[in-house]
mmCIF file of N, CA and C in Angstrom:
data_model
loop_
_atom_site.group_PDB
_atom_site.id
_atom_site.type_symbol
_atom_site.label_atom_id
_atom_site.label_comp_id
_atom_site.label_asym_id
_atom_site.label_seq_id
_atom_site.Cartn_x
_atom_site.Cartn_y
_atom_site.Cartn_z
ATOM 1 N N MET K 1 109.010 127.106 106.965
ATOM 2 C CA MET K 1 109.198 126.572 108.259
ATOM 3 C C MET K 1 108.051 125.611 108.748
ATOM 4 N N LYS K 2 106.810 126.073 108.366
ATOM 5 C CA LYS K 2 105.574 125.309 108.679
ATOM 6 C C LYS K 2 105.634 123.801 108.017
ATOM 7 N N ASP K 3 106.111 123.913 106.747
ATOM 8 C CA ASP K 3 106.325 122.432 106.097
ATOM 9 C C ASP K 3 107.262 121.606 106.752
ATOM 10 N N LYS K 4 108.396 122.219 107.310
ATOM 11 C CA LYS K 4 109.521 121.463 107.962
ATOM 12 C C LYS K 4 108.934 120.911 109.299
ATOM 13 N N LEU K 5 108.144 121.645 109.909
ATOM 14 C CA LEU K 5 107.616 121.171 111.143
ATOM 15 C C LEU K 5 106.645 120.074 111.023
ATOM 16 N N ALA K 6 105.757 120.180 109.776
ATOM 17 C CA ALA K 6 104.894 119.169 109.607
ATOM 18 C C ALA K 6 105.679 117.805 109.285
ATOM 19 N N ASP K 7 106.757 117.901 108.514
ATOM 20 C CA ASP K 7 107.596 116.692 108.226
ATOM 21 C C ASP K 7 108.181 116.170 109.484
ATOM 22 N N VAL K 8 108.650 116.968 110.412
ATOM 23 C CA VAL K 8 109.207 116.557 111.697
ATOM 24 C C VAL K 8 108.003 115.920 112.517
ATOM 25 N N GLY K 9 107.013 116.451 112.549
ATOM 26 C CA GLY K 9 105.669 115.917 113.086
ATOM 27 C C GLY K 9 105.390 114.525 112.604
ATOM 28 N N LEU K 10 105.409 114.399 111.278
ATOM 29 C CA LEU K 10 105.286 113.064 110.623
ATOM 30 C C LEU K 10 106.279 112.056 111.062
ATOM 31 N N LEU K 11 107.494 112.526 111.215
ATOM 32 C CA LEU K 11 108.683 111.615 111.625
ATOM 33 C C LEU K 11 108.288 111.097 113.104
ATOM 34 N N VAL K 12 108.060 112.130 113.883
ATOM 35 C CA VAL K 12 107.698 111.689 115.422
ATOM 36 C C VAL K 12 106.441 110.664 115.476
ATOM 37 N N ALA K 13 105.521 111.040 114.711
ATOM 38 C CA ALA K 13 104.382 110.075 114.692
ATOM 39 C C ALA K 13 104.774 108.816 114.218
ATOM 40 N N ARG K 14 105.401 108.701 113.155
ATOM 41 C CA ARG K 14 105.855 107.405 112.556
ATOM 42 C C ARG K 14 106.941 106.566 113.560
ATOM 43 N N LEU K 15 107.848 107.329 114.030
ATOM 44 C CA LEU K 15 108.759 106.639 115.064
ATOM 45 C C LEU K 15 108.025 106.254 116.377
ATOM 46 N N GLY K 16 107.167 107.133 116.863
ATOM 47 C CA GLY K 16 106.588 106.824 118.103
ATOM 48 C C GLY K 16 105.632 105.735 118.000
ATOM 49 N N ALA K 17 104.639 105.796 117.110
ATOM 50 C CA ALA K 17 103.671 104.777 116.923
ATOM 51 C C ALA K 17 104.257 103.454 116.406
ATOM 52 N N GLY K 18 105.000 103.568 115.513
ATOM 53 C CA GLY K 18 105.753 102.376 114.995
ATOM 54 C C GLY K 18 106.576 101.619 116.030
ATOM 55 N N GLY K 19 107.296 102.532 116.662
ATOM 56 C CA GLY K 19 108.241 101.986 117.867
ATOM 57 C C GLY K 19 107.495 101.329 118.973
ATOM 58 N N PHE K 20 106.416 102.018 119.469
ATOM 59 C CA PHE K 20 105.652 101.452 120.409
ATOM 60 C C PHE K 20 104.905 100.158 120.013
ATOM 61 N N MET K 21 104.399 100.212 118.724
ATOM 62 C CA MET K 21 103.712 98.981 118.295
ATOM 63 C C MET K 21 104.765 97.835 118.193
ATOM 64 N N LEU K 22 105.896 98.100 117.574
ATOM 65 C CA LEU K 22 106.986 97.156 117.400
ATOM 66 C C LEU K 22 107.488 96.565 118.736
ATOM 67 N N PHE K 23 107.876 97.479 119.519
ATOM 68 C CA PHE K 23 108.582 96.915 120.712
ATOM 69 C C PHE K 23 107.656 96.502 121.825
ATOM 70 N N ALA K 24 106.439 97.205 122.014
ATOM 71 C CA ALA K 24 105.592 96.774 123.030
ATOM 72 C C ALA K 24 104.587 95.702 122.721
ATOM 73 N N HIS K 25 104.267 95.525 121.459
ATOM 74 C CA HIS K 25 103.376 94.443 121.070
ATOM 75 C C HIS K 25 103.902 93.457 120.060
ATOM 76 N N GLY K 26 104.484 93.748 119.010
ATOM 77 C CA GLY K 26 105.009 92.826 118.087
ATOM 78 C C GLY K 26 106.099 91.934 118.590
ATOM 79 N N ILE K 27 107.147 92.493 119.246
ATOM 80 C CA ILE K 27 108.257 91.631 119.706
ATOM 81 C C ILE K 27 107.771 90.691 120.919
ATOM 82 N N ALA K 28 106.691 91.234 121.705
ATOM 83 C CA ALA K 28 106.167 90.410 122.601
ATOM 84 C C ALA K 28 105.391 89.198 122.074
ATOM 85 N N LYS K 29 104.859 89.446 120.852
ATOM 86 C CA LYS K 29 104.043 88.241 120.279
ATOM 87 C C LYS K 29 105.080 87.278 119.767
ATOM 88 N N ILE K 30 106.113 87.689 119.122
ATOM 89 C CA ILE K 30 107.112 86.819 118.738
ATOM 90 C C ILE K 30 107.782 85.947 119.804
ATOM 91 N N SER K 31 108.119 86.772 120.860
ATOM 92 C CA SER K 31 108.745 85.992 121.972
ATOM 93 C C SER K 31 107.812 84.974 122.717
ATOM 94 N N ASN K 32 106.559 85.207 122.540
ATOM 95 C CA ASN K 32 105.574 84.330 123.204
ATOM 96 C C ASN K 32 104.686 83.445 122.200
ATOM 97 N N PHE K 33 105.304 83.258 121.011
ATOM 98 C CA PHE K 33 104.516 82.736 120.002
ATOM 99 C C PHE K 33 103.910 81.330 120.449
ATOM 100 N N SER K 34 104.741 80.562 121.004
ATOM 101 C CA SER K 34 104.263 79.111 121.240
ATOM 102 C C SER K 34 103.199 79.276 122.256
ATOM 103 N N GLU K 35 103.150 80.032 123.224
ATOM 104 C CA GLU K 35 102.184 80.138 124.329
ATOM 105 C C GLU K 35 100.863 80.816 123.723
ATOM 106 N N MET K 36 100.987 81.861 122.827
ATOM 107 C CA MET K 36 99.910 82.492 122.221
ATOM 108 C C MET K 36 99.192 81.808 121.120
ATOM 109 N N SER K 37 99.803 81.119 120.362
ATOM 110 C CA SER K 37 99.258 80.535 119.167
ATOM 111 C C SER K 37 98.001 79.786 119.269
ATOM 112 N N ALA K 38 97.910 79.070 120.382
ATOM 113 C CA ALA K 38 96.735 78.248 120.578
ATOM 114 C C ALA K 38 95.586 79.096 121.024
ATOM 115 N N LYS K 39 95.723 80.205 121.650
ATOM 116 C CA LYS K 39 94.629 80.833 122.313
ATOM 117 C C LYS K 39 94.436 82.261 121.698
ATOM 118 N N PHE K 40 95.160 82.655 120.687
ATOM 119 C CA PHE K 40 95.015 84.013 120.202
ATOM 120 C C PHE K 40 93.629 84.117 119.439
ATOM 121 N N PRO K 41 93.062 85.276 119.614
ATOM 122 C CA PRO K 41 91.649 85.532 119.034
ATOM 123 C C PRO K 41 91.787 85.480 117.503
ATOM 124 N N ASP K 42 90.699 84.774 116.916
ATOM 125 C CA ASP K 42 90.515 84.706 115.461
ATOM 126 C C ASP K 42 89.330 85.549 115.089
ATOM 127 N N PRO K 43 89.558 86.961 114.943
ATOM 128 C CA PRO K 43 88.503 87.787 114.723
ATOM 129 C C PRO K 43 87.705 87.594 113.473
ATOM 130 N N LEU K 44 88.244 87.027 112.518
ATOM 131 C CA LEU K 44 87.474 86.712 111.267
ATOM 132 C C LEU K 44 86.735 85.463 111.398
ATOM 133 N N GLY K 45 87.068 84.517 112.271
ATOM 134 C CA GLY K 45 86.367 83.390 112.561
ATOM 135 C C GLY K 45 86.623 82.072 111.633
ATOM 136 N N PHE K 46 87.670 82.278 110.735
ATOM 137 C CA PHE K 46 88.082 81.262 109.724
ATOM 138 C C PHE K 46 89.472 81.026 109.499
ATOM 139 N N LEU K 47 90.267 81.927 110.163
ATOM 140 C CA LEU K 47 91.667 81.709 109.919
ATOM 141 C C LEU K 47 92.314 80.813 110.888
ATOM 142 N N GLY K 48 91.893 80.802 112.085
ATOM 143 C CA GLY K 48 92.419 80.019 113.098
ATOM 144 C C GLY K 48 93.286 81.003 113.966
ATOM 145 N N SER K 49 93.558 80.510 115.257
ATOM 146 C CA SER K 49 94.364 81.250 116.131
ATOM 147 C C SER K 49 95.791 81.577 115.661
ATOM 148 N N GLU K 50 96.445 80.570 115.175
ATOM 149 C CA GLU K 50 97.896 80.606 114.779
ATOM 150 C C GLU K 50 98.032 81.550 113.528
ATOM 151 N N MET K 51 97.164 81.426 112.573
ATOM 152 C CA MET K 51 97.271 82.362 111.336
ATOM 153 C C MET K 51 96.985 83.807 111.630
ATOM 154 N N SER K 52 95.907 83.913 112.654
ATOM 155 C CA SER K 52 95.629 85.308 113.115
ATOM 156 C C SER K 52 96.827 85.846 113.785
ATOM 157 N N LEU K 53 97.463 85.153 114.640
ATOM 158 C CA LEU K 53 98.734 85.596 115.294
ATOM 159 C C LEU K 53 99.814 86.007 114.397
ATOM 160 N N VAL K 54 99.999 85.215 113.344
ATOM 161 C CA VAL K 54 101.038 85.357 112.309
ATOM 162 C C VAL K 54 100.701 86.805 111.509
ATOM 163 N N LEU K 55 99.430 87.016 111.267
ATOM 164 C CA LEU K 55 99.148 88.253 110.588
ATOM 165 C C LEU K 55 99.305 89.339 111.493
ATOM 166 N N ALA K 56 98.902 89.184 112.810
ATOM 167 C CA ALA K 56 99.149 90.314 113.688
ATOM 168 C C ALA K 56 100.649 90.675 113.871
ATOM 169 N N ILE K 57 101.557 89.550 113.838
ATOM 170 C CA ILE K 57 102.965 89.723 113.925
ATOM 171 C C ILE K 57 103.482 90.431 112.717
ATOM 172 N N PHE K 58 102.891 90.078 111.570
ATOM 173 C CA PHE K 58 103.430 90.763 110.259
ATOM 174 C C PHE K 58 103.136 92.265 110.349
ATOM 175 N N ALA K 59 101.882 92.638 110.753
ATOM 176 C CA ALA K 59 101.533 93.931 110.922
ATOM 177 C C ALA K 59 102.531 94.618 112.084
ATOM 178 N N GLU K 60 102.478 94.111 113.134
ATOM 179 C CA GLU K 60 103.135 94.825 114.158
ATOM 180 C C GLU K 60 104.565 94.765 114.242
ATOM 181 N N VAL K 61 105.258 93.760 113.562
ATOM 182 C CA VAL K 61 106.683 93.775 113.394
ATOM 183 C C VAL K 61 107.128 94.308 112.067
ATOM 184 N N LEU K 62 106.866 93.760 111.015
ATOM 185 C CA LEU K 62 107.307 94.267 109.684
ATOM 186 C C LEU K 62 106.753 95.575 109.270
ATOM 187 N N CYS K 63 105.365 95.611 109.329
ATOM 188 C CA CYS K 63 104.777 96.917 108.875
ATOM 189 C C CYS K 63 105.123 98.043 109.873
ATOM 190 N N SER K 64 105.331 97.845 111.109
ATOM 191 C CA SER K 64 105.793 98.804 112.003
ATOM 192 C C SER K 64 107.041 99.388 111.789
ATOM 193 N N ALA K 65 108.041 98.387 111.456
ATOM 194 C CA ALA K 65 109.383 98.767 110.983
ATOM 195 C C ALA K 65 109.441 99.510 109.722
ATOM 196 N N LEU K 66 108.641 99.199 108.758
ATOM 197 C CA LEU K 66 108.480 99.991 107.563
ATOM 198 C C LEU K 66 108.047 101.418 107.769
ATOM 199 N N VAL K 67 106.930 101.490 108.544
ATOM 200 C CA VAL K 67 106.476 102.820 108.906
ATOM 201 C C VAL K 67 107.527 103.576 109.603
ATOM 202 N N MET K 68 108.241 103.154 110.508
ATOM 203 C CA MET K 68 109.252 103.896 111.191
ATOM 204 C C MET K 68 110.405 104.346 110.107
ATOM 205 N N LEU K 69 110.626 103.512 109.229
ATOM 206 C CA LEU K 69 111.689 103.844 108.209
ATOM 207 C C LEU K 69 111.013 104.811 107.220
ATOM 208 N N GLY K 70 109.775 104.857 107.007
ATOM 209 C CA GLY K 70 109.173 105.765 105.951
ATOM 210 C C GLY K 70 109.368 105.075 104.592
ATOM 211 N N LEU K 71 109.199 103.695 104.628
ATOM 212 C CA LEU K 71 109.348 102.916 103.351
ATOM 213 C C LEU K 71 108.170 102.228 102.995
ATOM 214 N N VAL K 72 107.604 102.484 101.861
ATOM 215 C CA VAL K 72 106.177 102.079 101.410
ATOM 216 C C VAL K 72 105.254 102.402 102.589
ATOM 217 N N THR K 73 105.265 103.521 103.119
ATOM 218 C CA THR K 73 104.721 104.015 104.335
ATOM 219 C C THR K 73 103.185 103.892 104.296
ATOM 220 N N ARG K 74 102.642 104.466 103.197
ATOM 221 C CA ARG K 74 101.099 104.317 103.176
ATOM 222 C C ARG K 74 100.682 102.865 103.165
ATOM 223 N N LEU K 75 101.188 102.114 102.315
ATOM 224 C CA LEU K 75 100.998 100.723 102.147
ATOM 225 C C LEU K 75 101.205 100.004 103.546
ATOM 226 N N ALA K 76 102.340 100.216 104.124
ATOM 227 C CA ALA K 76 102.596 99.589 105.372
ATOM 228 C C ALA K 76 101.661 99.904 106.550
ATOM 229 N N ALA K 77 101.144 101.036 106.459
ATOM 230 C CA ALA K 77 100.161 101.508 107.527
ATOM 231 C C ALA K 77 98.871 100.800 107.540
ATOM 232 N N LEU K 78 98.441 100.362 106.135
ATOM 233 C CA LEU K 78 97.056 99.694 106.075
ATOM 234 C C LEU K 78 96.853 98.401 106.937
ATOM 235 N N PRO K 79 97.977 97.528 106.953
ATOM 236 C CA PRO K 79 97.604 96.351 107.829
ATOM 237 C C PRO K 79 97.683 96.687 109.330
ATOM 238 N N LEU K 80 98.314 97.691 109.650
ATOM 239 C CA LEU K 80 98.293 98.168 111.007
ATOM 240 C C LEU K 80 96.947 98.713 111.327
ATOM 241 N N CYS K 81 96.370 99.425 110.364
ATOM 242 C CA CYS K 81 94.953 100.061 110.500
ATOM 243 C C CYS K 81 93.984 98.926 110.730
ATOM 244 N N ALA K 82 94.154 97.816 109.832
ATOM 245 C CA ALA K 82 93.194 96.718 109.935
ATOM 246 C C ALA K 82 93.297 95.886 111.241
ATOM 247 N N THR K 83 94.515 95.780 111.664
ATOM 248 C CA THR K 83 94.870 94.974 112.800
ATOM 249 C C THR K 83 94.217 95.691 114.115
ATOM 250 N N MET K 84 94.322 97.059 114.154
ATOM 251 C CA MET K 84 93.875 97.860 115.268
ATOM 252 C C MET K 84 92.300 97.967 115.162
ATOM 253 N N PHE K 85 91.765 98.024 113.872
ATOM 254 C CA PHE K 85 90.305 97.995 113.736
ATOM 255 C C PHE K 85 89.736 96.599 114.253
ATOM 256 N N PHE K 86 90.217 95.583 114.000
ATOM 257 C CA PHE K 86 89.791 94.307 114.444
ATOM 258 C C PHE K 86 89.925 94.073 116.065
ATOM 259 N N ALA K 87 91.164 94.770 116.487
ATOM 260 C CA ALA K 87 91.357 94.669 117.875
ATOM 261 C C ALA K 87 90.235 95.403 118.615
ATOM 262 N N ALA K 88 89.999 96.582 118.193
ATOM 263 C CA ALA K 88 89.002 97.529 118.900
ATOM 264 C C ALA K 88 87.657 97.009 118.683
ATOM 265 N N PHE K 89 87.179 96.762 117.537
ATOM 266 C CA PHE K 89 85.740 96.489 117.159
ATOM 267 C C PHE K 89 85.306 95.225 117.282
ATOM 268 N N VAL K 90 86.190 94.125 117.043
ATOM 269 C CA VAL K 90 85.816 92.702 117.091
ATOM 270 C C VAL K 90 86.322 92.042 118.366
ATOM 271 N N VAL K 91 87.626 92.019 118.624
ATOM 272 C CA VAL K 91 88.095 91.457 119.769
ATOM 273 C C VAL K 91 87.735 91.986 121.106
ATOM 274 N N HIS K 92 87.744 93.375 121.111
ATOM 275 C CA HIS K 92 87.302 94.080 122.361
ATOM 276 C C HIS K 92 85.933 94.743 122.014
ATOM 277 N N GLY K 93 85.105 94.338 121.142
ATOM 278 C CA GLY K 93 83.852 94.889 120.778
ATOM 279 C C GLY K 93 82.914 95.049 121.786
ATOM 280 N N GLY K 94 82.927 94.093 122.770
ATOM 281 C CA GLY K 94 81.929 93.998 123.778
ATOM 282 C C GLY K 94 82.496 94.589 125.149
ATOM 283 N N ASP K 95 83.788 94.902 124.991
ATOM 284 C CA ASP K 95 84.434 95.447 126.302
ATOM 285 C C ASP K 95 84.285 96.910 126.534
ATOM 286 N N PRO K 96 84.413 97.381 127.767
ATOM 287 C CA PRO K 96 84.392 98.789 127.917
ATOM 288 C C PRO K 96 85.316 99.620 127.223
ATOM 289 N N TRP K 97 85.084 100.900 127.185
ATOM 290 C CA TRP K 97 85.985 101.786 126.303
ATOM 291 C C TRP K 97 87.347 101.626 126.672
ATOM 292 N N ALA K 98 87.720 101.633 128.000
ATOM 293 C CA ALA K 98 89.112 101.525 128.384
ATOM 294 C C ALA K 98 89.849 100.424 127.695
ATOM 295 N N LYS K 99 89.185 99.256 127.344
ATOM 296 C CA LYS K 99 89.922 98.222 126.627
ATOM 297 C C LYS K 99 90.205 98.359 125.202
ATOM 298 N N LYS K 100 89.273 99.310 124.698
ATOM 299 C CA LYS K 100 89.275 99.611 123.159
ATOM 300 C C LYS K 100 90.309 100.776 122.813
ATOM 301 N N GLU K 101 90.450 101.543 123.888
ATOM 302 C CA GLU K 101 91.051 102.893 123.810
ATOM 303 C C GLU K 101 92.390 102.833 123.070
ATOM 304 N N LEU K 102 93.265 102.019 123.505
ATOM 305 C CA LEU K 102 94.727 101.960 122.992
ATOM 306 C C LEU K 102 94.700 101.495 121.538
ATOM 307 N N ALA K 103 93.910 100.580 121.212
ATOM 308 C CA ALA K 103 93.741 100.152 119.741
ATOM 309 C C ALA K 103 93.241 101.207 118.851
ATOM 310 N N LEU K 104 92.187 101.911 119.401
ATOM 311 C CA LEU K 104 91.729 103.171 118.580
ATOM 312 C C LEU K 104 92.783 104.281 118.521
ATOM 313 N N LEU K 105 93.558 104.480 119.479
ATOM 314 C CA LEU K 105 94.638 105.485 119.452
ATOM 315 C C LEU K 105 95.513 105.082 118.413
ATOM 316 N N TYR K 106 95.984 103.795 118.358
ATOM 317 C CA TYR K 106 96.791 103.399 117.159
ATOM 318 C C TYR K 106 96.216 103.473 115.861
ATOM 319 N N LEU K 107 94.872 103.006 115.747
ATOM 320 C CA LEU K 107 94.121 103.116 114.563
ATOM 321 C C LEU K 107 94.154 104.685 113.885
ATOM 322 N N VAL K 108 93.850 105.592 114.894
ATOM 323 C CA VAL K 108 93.787 106.988 114.403
ATOM 324 C C VAL K 108 95.204 107.439 113.857
ATOM 325 N N VAL K 109 96.310 107.030 114.502
ATOM 326 C CA VAL K 109 97.659 107.490 114.054
ATOM 327 C C VAL K 109 98.044 106.849 112.788
ATOM 328 N N PHE K 110 97.833 105.585 112.747
ATOM 329 C CA PHE K 110 98.233 104.837 111.602
ATOM 330 C C PHE K 110 97.272 105.272 110.321
ATOM 331 N N ALA K 111 96.030 105.556 110.514
ATOM 332 C CA ALA K 111 95.159 105.978 109.523
ATOM 333 C C ALA K 111 95.616 107.377 109.002
ATOM 334 N N ALA K 112 96.156 108.129 109.936
ATOM 335 C CA ALA K 112 96.624 109.516 109.545
ATOM 336 C C ALA K 112 97.948 109.367 108.748
ATOM 337 N N ILE K 113 98.695 108.343 109.124
ATOM 338 C CA ILE K 113 100.042 108.098 108.445
ATOM 339 C C ILE K 113 99.668 107.472 106.961
ATOM 340 N N ALA K 114 98.666 106.682 106.973
ATOM 341 C CA ALA K 114 98.324 106.084 105.602
ATOM 342 C C ALA K 114 97.701 107.136 104.722
ATOM 343 N N LEU K 115 97.107 108.153 105.246
ATOM 344 C CA LEU K 115 96.637 109.251 104.360
ATOM 345 C C LEU K 115 97.700 110.307 103.958
ATOM 346 N N THR K 116 98.564 110.549 104.873
ATOM 347 C CA THR K 116 99.611 111.592 104.574
ATOM 348 C C THR K 116 100.833 111.009 103.938
ATOM 349 N N GLY K 117 101.252 109.761 104.160
ATOM 350 C CA GLY K 117 102.509 109.290 103.797
ATOM 351 C C GLY K 117 103.564 109.669 104.886
ATOM 352 N N GLY K 118 104.736 109.359 104.507
ATOM 353 C CA GLY K 118 105.839 109.463 105.542
ATOM 354 C C GLY K 118 106.400 110.901 105.646
ATOM 355 N N GLY K 119 106.054 111.708 104.713
ATOM 356 C CA GLY K 119 106.721 113.000 104.819
ATOM 357 C C GLY K 119 108.043 113.062 104.082
ATOM 358 N N LYS K 120 108.703 114.322 104.027
ATOM 359 C CA LYS K 120 109.986 114.353 103.536
ATOM 360 C C LYS K 120 111.066 113.789 104.283
ATOM 361 N N LEU K 121 110.877 113.404 105.480
ATOM 362 C CA LEU K 121 112.074 112.785 106.269
ATOM 363 C C LEU K 121 111.697 111.274 106.211
ATOM 364 N N SER K 122 111.683 110.699 105.125
ATOM 365 C CA SER K 122 111.372 109.372 105.007
ATOM 366 C C SER K 122 112.142 108.618 103.855
ATOM 367 N N LEU K 123 112.261 107.440 103.846
ATOM 368 C CA LEU K 123 113.122 106.610 102.787
ATOM 369 C C LEU K 123 112.235 106.728 101.512
ATOM 370 N N ASP K 124 110.898 106.853 101.481
ATOM 371 C CA ASP K 124 110.054 107.061 100.397
ATOM 372 C C ASP K 124 110.410 108.211 99.595
ATOM 373 N N THR K 125 110.716 109.364 100.248
ATOM 374 C CA THR K 125 111.149 110.590 99.665
ATOM 375 C C THR K 125 112.599 110.458 99.118
ATOM 376 N N VAL K 126 113.473 109.836 99.749
ATOM 377 C CA VAL K 126 114.777 109.618 99.203
ATOM 378 C C VAL K 126 114.825 108.857 97.980
ATOM 379 N N ILE K 127 114.092 107.755 97.864
ATOM 380 C CA ILE K 127 113.865 106.989 96.763
ATOM 381 C C ILE K 127 113.218 107.748 95.570
ATOM 382 N N ARG K 128 112.234 108.517 95.890
ATOM 383 C CA ARG K 128 111.497 109.281 94.841
ATOM 384 C C ARG K 128 112.421 110.244 94.377
ATOM 385 N N ARG K 129 113.205 110.979 95.104
ATOM 386 C CA ARG K 129 114.198 112.041 94.606
ATOM 387 C C ARG K 129 115.263 111.354 93.755
ATOM 388 N N ARG K 130 115.767 110.185 94.041
ATOM 389 C CA ARG K 130 116.794 109.601 93.319
ATOM 390 C C ARG K 130 116.141 109.107 91.968
ATOM 391 N N ARG K 131 114.983 108.708 92.030
ATOM 392 C CA ARG K 131 114.364 108.307 90.666
ATOM 393 C C ARG K 131 114.205 109.473 89.859
ATOM 394 N N SER K 132 113.721 110.581 90.331
ATOM 395 C CA SER K 132 113.423 111.764 89.516
ATOM 396 C C SER K 132 114.750 112.464 89.025
ATOM 397 N N SER K 133 115.871 112.218 89.636
ATOM 398 C CA SER K 133 117.162 112.814 89.274
ATOM 399 C C SER K 133 117.718 112.131 88.126
ATOM 400 N N LYS K 134 117.275 110.909 87.819
ATOM 401 C CA LYS K 134 117.967 110.175 86.720
ATOM 402 C C LYS K 134 117.457 110.483 85.475
#
C-alpha cells in the first residue's frame, strides 16, 4: 500500500508541477512571444533575449508535458531544474525572497522528480514493462 501511495504522490507532483508550469508559464510565453522576445532576460549573457526565451519555452512547454506524461521523466525534469535555477539565482538573484520563492518551489519539485523518476504510474514504466516482456 505504501508503494502505491508513493506512486500516486509522484503522479500528483508530476501533473501538478508540470501542469502549472505548462499552463501558467509556458503557454503564456508562447502567446506573448513577439512582445517578450526583445526584452526577455538573458541569464547567461551570450544567448540573447530571443534564444533565452526559446529555451525557456522548450523547458516550460515540451519538458513540462513530458514530465506530466512520465515520459523520459528524469531527463525532461533537468531543463526545468536549470530554468528555475537561473530564474531564482540569476534573473531574480538580487530580488527579495518573495520574488525567488516560486522558482525555488518549482526547482525543488522538479529536482525531486529528476531524482525519483516518474514512478509506476508513468509512460516510462509502461515502456519498460513492454520491453522486458519481449
